[in-house]
Structures are given as C-alpha cells and as structure tokens.
PDB file of C-alpha atoms in Angstrom:
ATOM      1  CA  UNK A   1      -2.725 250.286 118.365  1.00 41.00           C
ATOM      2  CA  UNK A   2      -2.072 247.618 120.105  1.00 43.00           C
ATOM      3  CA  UNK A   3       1.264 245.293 119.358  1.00 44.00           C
ATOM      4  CA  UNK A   4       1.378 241.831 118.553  1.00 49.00           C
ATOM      5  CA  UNK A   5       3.991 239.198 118.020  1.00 47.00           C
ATOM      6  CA  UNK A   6       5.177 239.617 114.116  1.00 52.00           C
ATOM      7  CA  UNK A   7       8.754 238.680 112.561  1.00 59.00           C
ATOM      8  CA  UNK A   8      11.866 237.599 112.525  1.00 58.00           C
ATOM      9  CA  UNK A   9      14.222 240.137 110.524  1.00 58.00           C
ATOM     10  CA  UNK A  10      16.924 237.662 110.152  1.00 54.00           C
ATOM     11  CA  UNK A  11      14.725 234.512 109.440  1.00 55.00           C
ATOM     12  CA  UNK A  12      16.537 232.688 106.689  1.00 47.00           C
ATOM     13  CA  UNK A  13      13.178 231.308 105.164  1.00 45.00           C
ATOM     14  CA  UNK A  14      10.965 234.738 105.566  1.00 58.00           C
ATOM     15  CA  UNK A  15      13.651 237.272 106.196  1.00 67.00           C
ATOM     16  CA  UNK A  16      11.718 241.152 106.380  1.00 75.00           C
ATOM     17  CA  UNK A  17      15.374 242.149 105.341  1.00 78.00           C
ATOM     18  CA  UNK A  18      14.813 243.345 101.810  1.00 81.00           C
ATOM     19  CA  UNK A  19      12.018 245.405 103.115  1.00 85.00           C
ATOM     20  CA  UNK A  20      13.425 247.453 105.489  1.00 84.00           C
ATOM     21  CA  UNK A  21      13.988 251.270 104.323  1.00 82.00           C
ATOM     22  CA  UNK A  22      14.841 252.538 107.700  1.00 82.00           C
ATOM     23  CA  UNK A  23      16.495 250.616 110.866  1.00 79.00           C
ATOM     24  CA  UNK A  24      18.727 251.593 113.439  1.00 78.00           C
ATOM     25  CA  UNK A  25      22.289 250.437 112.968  1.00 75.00           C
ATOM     26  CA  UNK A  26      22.104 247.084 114.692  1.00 70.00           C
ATOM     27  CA  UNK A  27      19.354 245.601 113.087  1.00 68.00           C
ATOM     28  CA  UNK A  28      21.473 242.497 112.213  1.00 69.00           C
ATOM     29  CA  UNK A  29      21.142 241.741 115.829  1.00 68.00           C
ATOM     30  CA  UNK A  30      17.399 241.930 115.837  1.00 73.00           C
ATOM     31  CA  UNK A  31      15.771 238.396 116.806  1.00 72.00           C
ATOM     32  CA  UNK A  32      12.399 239.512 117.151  1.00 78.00           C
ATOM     33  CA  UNK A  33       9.799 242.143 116.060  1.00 81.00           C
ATOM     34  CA  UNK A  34       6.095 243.552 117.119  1.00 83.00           C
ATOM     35  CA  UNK A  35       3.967 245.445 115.282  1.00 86.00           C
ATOM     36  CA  UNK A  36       3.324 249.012 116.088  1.00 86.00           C
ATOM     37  CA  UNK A  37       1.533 250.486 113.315  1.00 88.00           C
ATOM     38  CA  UNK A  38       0.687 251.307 109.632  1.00 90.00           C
ATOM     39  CA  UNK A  39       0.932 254.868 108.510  1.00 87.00           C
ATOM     40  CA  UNK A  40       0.844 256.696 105.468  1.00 89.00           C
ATOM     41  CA  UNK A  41       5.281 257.456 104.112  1.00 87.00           C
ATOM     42  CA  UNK A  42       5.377 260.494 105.061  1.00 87.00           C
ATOM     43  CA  UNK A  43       3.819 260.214 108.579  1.00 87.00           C
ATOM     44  CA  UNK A  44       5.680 257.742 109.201  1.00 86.00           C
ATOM     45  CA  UNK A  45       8.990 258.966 108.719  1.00 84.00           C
ATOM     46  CA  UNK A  46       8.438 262.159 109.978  1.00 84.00           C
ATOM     47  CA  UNK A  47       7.904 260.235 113.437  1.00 85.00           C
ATOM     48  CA  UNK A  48       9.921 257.113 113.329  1.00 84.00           C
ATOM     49  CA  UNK A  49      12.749 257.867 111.057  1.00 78.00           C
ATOM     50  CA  UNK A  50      15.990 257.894 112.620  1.00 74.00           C
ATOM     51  CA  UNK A  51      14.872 255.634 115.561  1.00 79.00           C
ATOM     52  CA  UNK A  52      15.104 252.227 117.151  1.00 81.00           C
ATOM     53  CA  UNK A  53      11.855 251.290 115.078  1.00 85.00           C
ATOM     54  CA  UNK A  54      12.150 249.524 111.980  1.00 84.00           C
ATOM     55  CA  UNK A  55       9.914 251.320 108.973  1.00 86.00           C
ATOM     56  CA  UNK A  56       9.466 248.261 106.242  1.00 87.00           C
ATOM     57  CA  UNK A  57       7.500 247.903 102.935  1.00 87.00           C
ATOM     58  CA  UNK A  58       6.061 244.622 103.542  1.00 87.00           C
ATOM     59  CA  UNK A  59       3.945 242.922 100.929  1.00 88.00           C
ATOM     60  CA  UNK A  60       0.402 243.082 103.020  1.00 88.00           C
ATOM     61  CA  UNK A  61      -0.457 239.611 102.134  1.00 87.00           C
ATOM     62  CA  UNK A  62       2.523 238.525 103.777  1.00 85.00           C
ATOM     63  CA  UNK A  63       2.429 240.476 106.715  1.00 85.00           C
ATOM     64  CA  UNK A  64      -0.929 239.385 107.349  1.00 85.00           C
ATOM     65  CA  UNK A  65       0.520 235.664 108.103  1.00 81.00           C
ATOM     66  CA  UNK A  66       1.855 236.806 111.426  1.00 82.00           C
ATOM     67  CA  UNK A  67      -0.589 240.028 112.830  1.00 84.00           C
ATOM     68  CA  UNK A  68      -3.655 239.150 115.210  1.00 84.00           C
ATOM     69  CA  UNK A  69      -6.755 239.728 113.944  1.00 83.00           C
ATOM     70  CA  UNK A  70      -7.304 242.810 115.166  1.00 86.00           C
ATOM     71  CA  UNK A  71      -4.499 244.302 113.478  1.00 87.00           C
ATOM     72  CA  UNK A  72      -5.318 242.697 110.236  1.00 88.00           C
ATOM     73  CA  UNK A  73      -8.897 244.672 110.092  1.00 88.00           C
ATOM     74  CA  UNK A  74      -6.986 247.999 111.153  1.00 89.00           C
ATOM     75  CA  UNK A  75      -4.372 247.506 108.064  1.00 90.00           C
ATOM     76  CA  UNK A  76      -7.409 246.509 106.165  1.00 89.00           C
ATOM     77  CA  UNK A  77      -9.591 249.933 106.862  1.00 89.00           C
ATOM     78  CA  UNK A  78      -6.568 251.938 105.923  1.00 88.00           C
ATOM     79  CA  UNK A  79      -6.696 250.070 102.669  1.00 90.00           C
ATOM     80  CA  UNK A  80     -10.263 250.644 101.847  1.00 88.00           C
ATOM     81  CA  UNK A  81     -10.603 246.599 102.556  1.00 88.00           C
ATOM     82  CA  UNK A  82     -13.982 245.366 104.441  1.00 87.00           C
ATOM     83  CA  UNK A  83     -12.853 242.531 106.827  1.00 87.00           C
ATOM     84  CA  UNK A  84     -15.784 240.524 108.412  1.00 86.00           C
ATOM     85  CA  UNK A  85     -14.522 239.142 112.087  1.00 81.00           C
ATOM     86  CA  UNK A  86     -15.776 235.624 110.280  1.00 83.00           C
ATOM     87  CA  UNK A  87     -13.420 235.579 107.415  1.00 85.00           C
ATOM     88  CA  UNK A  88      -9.993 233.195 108.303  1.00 88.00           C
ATOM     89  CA  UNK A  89      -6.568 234.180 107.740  1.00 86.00           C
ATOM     90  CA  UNK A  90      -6.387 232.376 104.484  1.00 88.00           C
ATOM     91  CA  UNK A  91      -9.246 234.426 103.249  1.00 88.00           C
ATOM     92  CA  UNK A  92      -7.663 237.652 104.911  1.00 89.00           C
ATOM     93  CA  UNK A  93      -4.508 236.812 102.853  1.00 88.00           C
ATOM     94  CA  UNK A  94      -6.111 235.866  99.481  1.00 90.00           C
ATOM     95  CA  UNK A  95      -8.031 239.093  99.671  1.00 88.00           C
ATOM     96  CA  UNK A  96      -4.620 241.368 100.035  1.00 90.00           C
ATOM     97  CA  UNK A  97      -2.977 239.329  97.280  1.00 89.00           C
ATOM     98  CA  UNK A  98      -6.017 240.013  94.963  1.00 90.00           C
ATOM     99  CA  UNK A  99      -5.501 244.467  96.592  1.00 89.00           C
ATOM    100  CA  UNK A 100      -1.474 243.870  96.494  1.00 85.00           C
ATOM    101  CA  UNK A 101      -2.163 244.418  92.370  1.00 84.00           C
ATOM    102  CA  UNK A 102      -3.924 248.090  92.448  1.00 86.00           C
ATOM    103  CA  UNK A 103      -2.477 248.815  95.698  1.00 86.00           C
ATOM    104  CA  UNK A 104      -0.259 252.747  95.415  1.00 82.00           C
ATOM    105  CA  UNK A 105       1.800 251.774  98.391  1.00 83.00           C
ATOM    106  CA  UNK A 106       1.158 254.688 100.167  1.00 87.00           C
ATOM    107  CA  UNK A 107       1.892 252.986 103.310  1.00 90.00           C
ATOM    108  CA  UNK A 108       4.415 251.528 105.705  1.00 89.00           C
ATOM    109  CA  UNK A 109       4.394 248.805 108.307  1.00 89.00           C
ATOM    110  CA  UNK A 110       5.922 249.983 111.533  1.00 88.00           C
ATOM    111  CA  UNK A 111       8.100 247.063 113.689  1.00 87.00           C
ATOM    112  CA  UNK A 112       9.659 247.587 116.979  1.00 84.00           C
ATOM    113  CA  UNK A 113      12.668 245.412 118.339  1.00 82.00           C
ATOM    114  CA  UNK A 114      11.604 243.221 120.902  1.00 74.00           C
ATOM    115  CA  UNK A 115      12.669 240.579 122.924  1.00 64.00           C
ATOM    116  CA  UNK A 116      11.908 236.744 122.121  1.00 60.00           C
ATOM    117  CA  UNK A 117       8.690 235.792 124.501  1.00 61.00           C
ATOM    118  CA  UNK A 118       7.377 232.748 125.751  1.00 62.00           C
ATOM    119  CA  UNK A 119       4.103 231.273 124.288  1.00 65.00           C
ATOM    120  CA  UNK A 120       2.418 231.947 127.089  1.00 69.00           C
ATOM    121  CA  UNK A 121       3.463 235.686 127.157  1.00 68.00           C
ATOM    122  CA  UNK A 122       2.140 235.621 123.266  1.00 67.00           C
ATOM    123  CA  UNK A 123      -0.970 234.292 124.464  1.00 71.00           C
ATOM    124  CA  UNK A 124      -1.702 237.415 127.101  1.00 76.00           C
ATOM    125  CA  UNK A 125      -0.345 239.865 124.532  1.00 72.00           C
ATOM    126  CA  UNK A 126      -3.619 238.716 122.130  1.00 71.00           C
ATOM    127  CA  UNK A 127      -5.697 239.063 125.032  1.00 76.00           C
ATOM    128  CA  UNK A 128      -4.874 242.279 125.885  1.00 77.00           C
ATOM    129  CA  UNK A 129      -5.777 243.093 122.028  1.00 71.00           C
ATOM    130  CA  UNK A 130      -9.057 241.615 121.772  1.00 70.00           C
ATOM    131  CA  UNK A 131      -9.530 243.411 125.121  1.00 72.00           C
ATOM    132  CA  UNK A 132      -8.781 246.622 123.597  1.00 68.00           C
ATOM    133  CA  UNK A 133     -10.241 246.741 120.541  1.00 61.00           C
ATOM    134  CA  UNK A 134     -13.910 245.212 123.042  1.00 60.00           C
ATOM    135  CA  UNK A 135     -13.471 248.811 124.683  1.00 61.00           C
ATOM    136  CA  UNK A 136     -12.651 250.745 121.773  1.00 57.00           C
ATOM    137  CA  UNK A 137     -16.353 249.545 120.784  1.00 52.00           C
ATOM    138  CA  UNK A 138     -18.146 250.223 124.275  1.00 52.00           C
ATOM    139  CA  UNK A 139     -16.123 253.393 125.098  1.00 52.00           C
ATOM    140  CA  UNK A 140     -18.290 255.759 125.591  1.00 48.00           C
ATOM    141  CA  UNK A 141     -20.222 257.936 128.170  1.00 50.00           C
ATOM    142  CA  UNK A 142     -23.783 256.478 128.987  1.00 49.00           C
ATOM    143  CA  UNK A 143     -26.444 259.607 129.309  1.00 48.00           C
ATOM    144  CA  UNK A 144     -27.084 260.912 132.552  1.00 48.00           C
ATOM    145  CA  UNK A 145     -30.573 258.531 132.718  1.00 47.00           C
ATOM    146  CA  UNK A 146     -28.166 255.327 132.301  1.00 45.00           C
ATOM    147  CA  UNK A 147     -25.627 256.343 135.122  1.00 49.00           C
ATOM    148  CA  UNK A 148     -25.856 253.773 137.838  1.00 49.00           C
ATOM    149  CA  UNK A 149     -24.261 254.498 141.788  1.00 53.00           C
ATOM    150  CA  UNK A 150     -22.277 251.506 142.035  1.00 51.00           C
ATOM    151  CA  UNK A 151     -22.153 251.667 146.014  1.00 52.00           C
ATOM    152  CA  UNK A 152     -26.157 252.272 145.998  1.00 51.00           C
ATOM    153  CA  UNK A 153     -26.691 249.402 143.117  1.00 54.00           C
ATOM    154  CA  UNK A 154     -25.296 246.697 145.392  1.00 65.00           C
ATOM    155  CA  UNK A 155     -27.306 247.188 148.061  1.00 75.00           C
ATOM    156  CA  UNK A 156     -29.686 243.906 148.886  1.00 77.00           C
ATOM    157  CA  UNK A 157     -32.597 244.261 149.116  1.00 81.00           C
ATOM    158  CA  UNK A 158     -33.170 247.871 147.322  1.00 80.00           C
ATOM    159  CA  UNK A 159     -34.751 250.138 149.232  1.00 82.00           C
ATOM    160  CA  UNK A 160     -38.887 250.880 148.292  1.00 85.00           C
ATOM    161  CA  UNK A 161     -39.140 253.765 145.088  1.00 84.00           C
ATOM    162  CA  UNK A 162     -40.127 257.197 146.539  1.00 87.00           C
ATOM    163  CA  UNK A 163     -43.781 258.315 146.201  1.00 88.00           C
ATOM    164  CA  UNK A 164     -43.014 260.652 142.773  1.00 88.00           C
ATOM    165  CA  UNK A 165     -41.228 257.724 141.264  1.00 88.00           C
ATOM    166  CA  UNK A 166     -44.198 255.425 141.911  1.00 89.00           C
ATOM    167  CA  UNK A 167     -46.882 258.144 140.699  1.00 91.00           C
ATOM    168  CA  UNK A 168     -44.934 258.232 137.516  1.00 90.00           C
ATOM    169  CA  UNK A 169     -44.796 254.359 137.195  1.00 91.00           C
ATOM    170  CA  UNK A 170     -47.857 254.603 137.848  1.00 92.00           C
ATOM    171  CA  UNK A 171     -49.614 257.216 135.417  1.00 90.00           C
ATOM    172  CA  UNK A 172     -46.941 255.905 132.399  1.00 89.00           C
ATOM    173  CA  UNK A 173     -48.827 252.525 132.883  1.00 91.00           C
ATOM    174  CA  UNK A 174     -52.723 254.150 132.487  1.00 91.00           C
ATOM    175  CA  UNK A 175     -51.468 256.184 129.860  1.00 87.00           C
ATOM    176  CA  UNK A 176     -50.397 252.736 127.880  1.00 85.00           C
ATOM    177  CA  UNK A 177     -53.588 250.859 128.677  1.00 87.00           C
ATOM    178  CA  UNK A 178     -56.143 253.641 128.861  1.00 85.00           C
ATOM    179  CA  UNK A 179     -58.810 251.721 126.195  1.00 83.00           C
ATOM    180  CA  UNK A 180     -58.347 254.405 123.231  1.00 77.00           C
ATOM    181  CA  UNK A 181     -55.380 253.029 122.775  1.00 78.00           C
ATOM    182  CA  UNK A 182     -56.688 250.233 121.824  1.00 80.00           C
ATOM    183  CA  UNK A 183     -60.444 250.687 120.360  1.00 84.00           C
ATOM    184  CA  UNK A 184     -61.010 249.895 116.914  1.00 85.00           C
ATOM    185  CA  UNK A 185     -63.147 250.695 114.084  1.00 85.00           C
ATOM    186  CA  UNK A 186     -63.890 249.632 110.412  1.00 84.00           C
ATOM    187  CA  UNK A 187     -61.941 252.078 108.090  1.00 81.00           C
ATOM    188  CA  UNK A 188     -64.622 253.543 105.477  1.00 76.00           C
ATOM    189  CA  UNK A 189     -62.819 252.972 102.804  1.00 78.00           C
ATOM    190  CA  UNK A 190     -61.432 249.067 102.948  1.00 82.00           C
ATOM    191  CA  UNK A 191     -63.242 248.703 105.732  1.00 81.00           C
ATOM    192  CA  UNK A 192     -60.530 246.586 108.316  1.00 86.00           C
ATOM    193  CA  UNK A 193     -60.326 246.816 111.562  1.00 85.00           C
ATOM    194  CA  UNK A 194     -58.182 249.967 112.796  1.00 84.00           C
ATOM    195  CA  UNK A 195     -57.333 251.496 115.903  1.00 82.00           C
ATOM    196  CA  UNK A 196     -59.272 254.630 116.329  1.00 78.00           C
ATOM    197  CA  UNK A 197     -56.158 256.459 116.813  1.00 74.00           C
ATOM    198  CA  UNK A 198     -55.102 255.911 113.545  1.00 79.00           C
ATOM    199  CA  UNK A 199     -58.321 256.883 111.955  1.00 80.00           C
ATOM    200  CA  UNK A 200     -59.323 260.438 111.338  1.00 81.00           C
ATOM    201  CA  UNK A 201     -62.843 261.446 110.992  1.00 78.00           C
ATOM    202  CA  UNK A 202     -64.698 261.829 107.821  1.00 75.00           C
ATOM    203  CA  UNK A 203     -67.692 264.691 107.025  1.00 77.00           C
ATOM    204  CA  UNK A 204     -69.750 262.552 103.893  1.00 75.00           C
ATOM    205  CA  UNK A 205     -73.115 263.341 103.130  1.00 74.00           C
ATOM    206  CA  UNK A 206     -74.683 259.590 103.059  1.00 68.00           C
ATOM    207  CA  UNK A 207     -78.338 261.086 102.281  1.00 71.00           C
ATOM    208  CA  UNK A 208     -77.875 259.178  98.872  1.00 71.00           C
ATOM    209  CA  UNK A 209     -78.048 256.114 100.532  1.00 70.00           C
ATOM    210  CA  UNK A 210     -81.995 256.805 101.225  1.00 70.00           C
ATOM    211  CA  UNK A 211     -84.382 254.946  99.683  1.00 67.00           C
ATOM    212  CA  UNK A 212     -87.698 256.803  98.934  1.00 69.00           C
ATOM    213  CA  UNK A 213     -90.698 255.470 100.361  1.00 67.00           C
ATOM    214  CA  UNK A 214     -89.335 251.790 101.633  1.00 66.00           C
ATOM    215  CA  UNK A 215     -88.458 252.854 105.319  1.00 61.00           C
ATOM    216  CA  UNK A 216     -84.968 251.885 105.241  1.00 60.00           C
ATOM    217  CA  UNK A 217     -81.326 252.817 103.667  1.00 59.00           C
ATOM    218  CA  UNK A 218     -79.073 250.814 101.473  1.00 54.00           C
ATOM    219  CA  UNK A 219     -76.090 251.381 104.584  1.00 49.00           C
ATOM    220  CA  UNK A 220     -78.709 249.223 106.479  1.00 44.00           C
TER     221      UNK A 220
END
C-alpha cells in the first residue's frame, strides 16, 4: 500500500495522541506521519509492535480527512464499505461516521514517522498512488495471441502478411459473408422473417389443406 501524507501527532487542534497504543519512545518528537496500512490487532502487532511505526486507533471518519483517495477505498473494503471513485471526501466521511456506530474495531491504522515535505513533494507522492493503484488494475499477463514484439511493432511501414496469414484472412471473411448466413425465411408458426440458420425444419402433413374438386389448396 502505498503511503500518503497523514498527521501531525503533536497537532494541538487534531492531536492523534490519545490514539496511539504503541510508539517508539520519542514520539513526542514526531512532526509528521504517513500512512502505511490498516490491519486487523493482532496482525498488526505481531509485525509492527515494538518498532519505529506508530500503531493508533483512529476514529475512521477522522482519519479519512487526511488519506488520498486511494487509501480511503482500501480502509473502506476492509470495512465491508462500497466506495464509488465519484463520491467526495465529505461523503467518504459521513459514510464512516454513520459505520463508526456498528463498527467492532477490529482494526488499526498503521503511521510511520516521516519527515515534513514540501507541497510539491506531496503532490508526486499522490501521483505515484493513483499510479499504483492504475497498475494494480491492468496488471496482468495478456494471452500469448495479445503479445506484441515491441522492436518488430515499430517498424514503418510493416512488412506484407505471409501467404497462410492472408489465406486465413481470407477464408474467415467467406465464412462471415457466405449467403446462408444471411438467407431468410418466414417461420411457420408466427410467420417473421428468420434467418434460415435459426430455423429448423418441420415434417407436417399439409394434405388437409386440399380442397376436393376446386383445383387449388387453401395454402394457395
């Protein structure tokens, strides 16, 4: 999971303080804080306890306030919370007020001392996570037919497709346009237009359509 800027510990107006349950001893010197992740209490402190990480109980809807996006949907799947990439931050917060009520608290916010950065280095660390969580999506291997030689795919003009290529360019294309595909008859029973390949034949015995002695059938 990608970081992104969060709190202040020692903020006088929104100190994380009372939240803490595990720092290392010079937390009081703390100016600044990322976010690392959101694990379940036991997880957690099995792997961070006893570290330079800070493990904190922070009410969600005020932790959302300061976390990108990206890291606001994460919290919000571990929560059983649906977060459409639409909804604002006021929304995002509302909704974890409304959860903070039936919420077990089976969870803990992970926060890693950091450094005091420039807007500008702020800006490039929410790049970086809308970056990753773009390839998170599209991170996977393309079948063998997709594959594309990058060396081969810039070359201008291409050269001419080889005789079994064009055959089966070709043949696909006759196969698609050969007329039964696209015949049609009246269907015998509503009687609208069909393509014949999605009629099947019927054996009826239409002998009762005969009129004696007139020369003609009722079909007619």
């Amino acid at each position: 999971m990608t970081p992104s800027t969060l709190l202040q510990p020692n903020n006088e107006n929104k100190s994380i303080n009372p939240f803490i349950i595990d720092a290392p001893l010079n937390v009081s010197d703390i100016k600044m804080c990322e976010f690392v992740d959101h694990l379940e209490v036991s997880k957690c402190l099995k792997k961070y306890r006893s570290s330079d990480y800070l493990l904190c109980n922070i009410p969600l809807h005020h932790l959302m306030t300061y976390l990108f996006k990206n890291n606001r949907i994460y919290i919000g799947h571990k929560h059983g919370i649906h977060i459409p990439r639409k909804m604002t931050k006021c929304e995002i917060t509302n909704l974890f007020k409304i959860h903070n009520d039936v919420c077990k608290h089976e969870y803990v916010t992970v926060l890693c001392p950091c450094k005091q950065i420039s807007n500008s280095e702020r800006y490039l660390k929410y790049c970086e996570a809308e970056k990753s969580q773009v390839n998170n999506i599209s991170d996977f291997k393309q079948p063998e037919s997709l594959d594309v030689n990058a060396s081969g795919h810039n070359i201008f003009p291409p050269d001419p497709p080889d005789a079994s290529l064009r055959r089966m360019i070709i043949n696909d294309f006759c196969n698609a346009t050969k007329p039964s595909n696209f015949e049609e008859a009246g269907c015998a029973v509503c009687g609208l237009q069909t393509e014949l390949s999605d009629l099947s034949s019927l054996n009826i015995d239409l002998s009762v359509l005969n009129t004696a002695g007139l020369g003609f059938t009722r079909k007619e």
